XYZ file of C-alpha atoms in Angstrom:
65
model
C 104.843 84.777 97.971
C 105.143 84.998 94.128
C 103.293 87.370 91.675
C 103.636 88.832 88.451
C 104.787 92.875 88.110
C 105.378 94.908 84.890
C 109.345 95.277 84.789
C 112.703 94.883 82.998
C 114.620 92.958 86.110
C 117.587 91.809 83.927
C 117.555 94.715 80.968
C 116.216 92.409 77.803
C 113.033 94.139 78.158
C 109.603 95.240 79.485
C 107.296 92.236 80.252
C 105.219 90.633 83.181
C 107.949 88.882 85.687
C 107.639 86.898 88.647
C 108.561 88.417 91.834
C 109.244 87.234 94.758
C 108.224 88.722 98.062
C 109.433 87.478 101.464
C 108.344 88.040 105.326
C 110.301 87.966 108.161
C 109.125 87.686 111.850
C 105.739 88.935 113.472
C 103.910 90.801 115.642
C 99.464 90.215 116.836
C 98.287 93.671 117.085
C 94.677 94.387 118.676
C 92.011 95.905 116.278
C 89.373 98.671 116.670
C 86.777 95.850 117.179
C 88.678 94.262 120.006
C 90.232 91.656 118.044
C 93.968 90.333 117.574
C 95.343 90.412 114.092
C 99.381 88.870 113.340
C 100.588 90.700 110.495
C 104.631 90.341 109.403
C 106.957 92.829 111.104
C 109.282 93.492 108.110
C 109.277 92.185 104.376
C 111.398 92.928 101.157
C 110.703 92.069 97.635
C 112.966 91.049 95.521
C 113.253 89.475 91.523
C 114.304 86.029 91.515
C 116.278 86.489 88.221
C 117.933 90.009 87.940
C 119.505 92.571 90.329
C 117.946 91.468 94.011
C 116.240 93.225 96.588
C 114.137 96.241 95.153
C 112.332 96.844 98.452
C 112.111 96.778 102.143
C 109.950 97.640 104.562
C 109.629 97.158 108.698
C 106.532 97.831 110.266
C 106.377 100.556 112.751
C 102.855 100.462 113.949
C 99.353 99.634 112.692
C 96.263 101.842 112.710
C 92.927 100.901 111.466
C 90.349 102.828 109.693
C-alpha cells in the first residue's frame, strides 16, 4: 500500500511523500458477532526514497469493541 505522510525522508525538506507500507503473513480471527475476520500478522512501513524501514509492528492479539 502507498500513501502520502508529512516528512523529510531524505533531509531536502518538509513536504507530503509517498510511503510505502507492506504486510506480511495472516491470521482469521473470530469477532464479537460470531464472525471471522483475516487481518495481516505483522507489517512495517517504510519510505521508498530515503533511510528505510521507520516502523514495524506484529500483531499479538485482536480485541473488539
Amino acid at each position: 500500500m502507498t500513501a502520502p505522510r508529512w516528512g523529510n525522508p531524505v533531509g531536502d525538506g518538509y513536504a507530503e511523500h509517498l510511503f510505502t507500507v507492506t504486510f506480511e503473513d495472516e491470521v482469521t480471527v473470530a469477532t464479537d458477532g460470531g464472525g471471522r475476520v483475516t487481518v495481516p500478522r505483522s507489517f512495517e512501513a517504510s519510505w521508498p526514497a530515503g533511510p528505510g524501514v521507520f516502523f514495524r509492528a506484529t500483531l499479538d492479539g485482536v480485541r473488539w469493541r
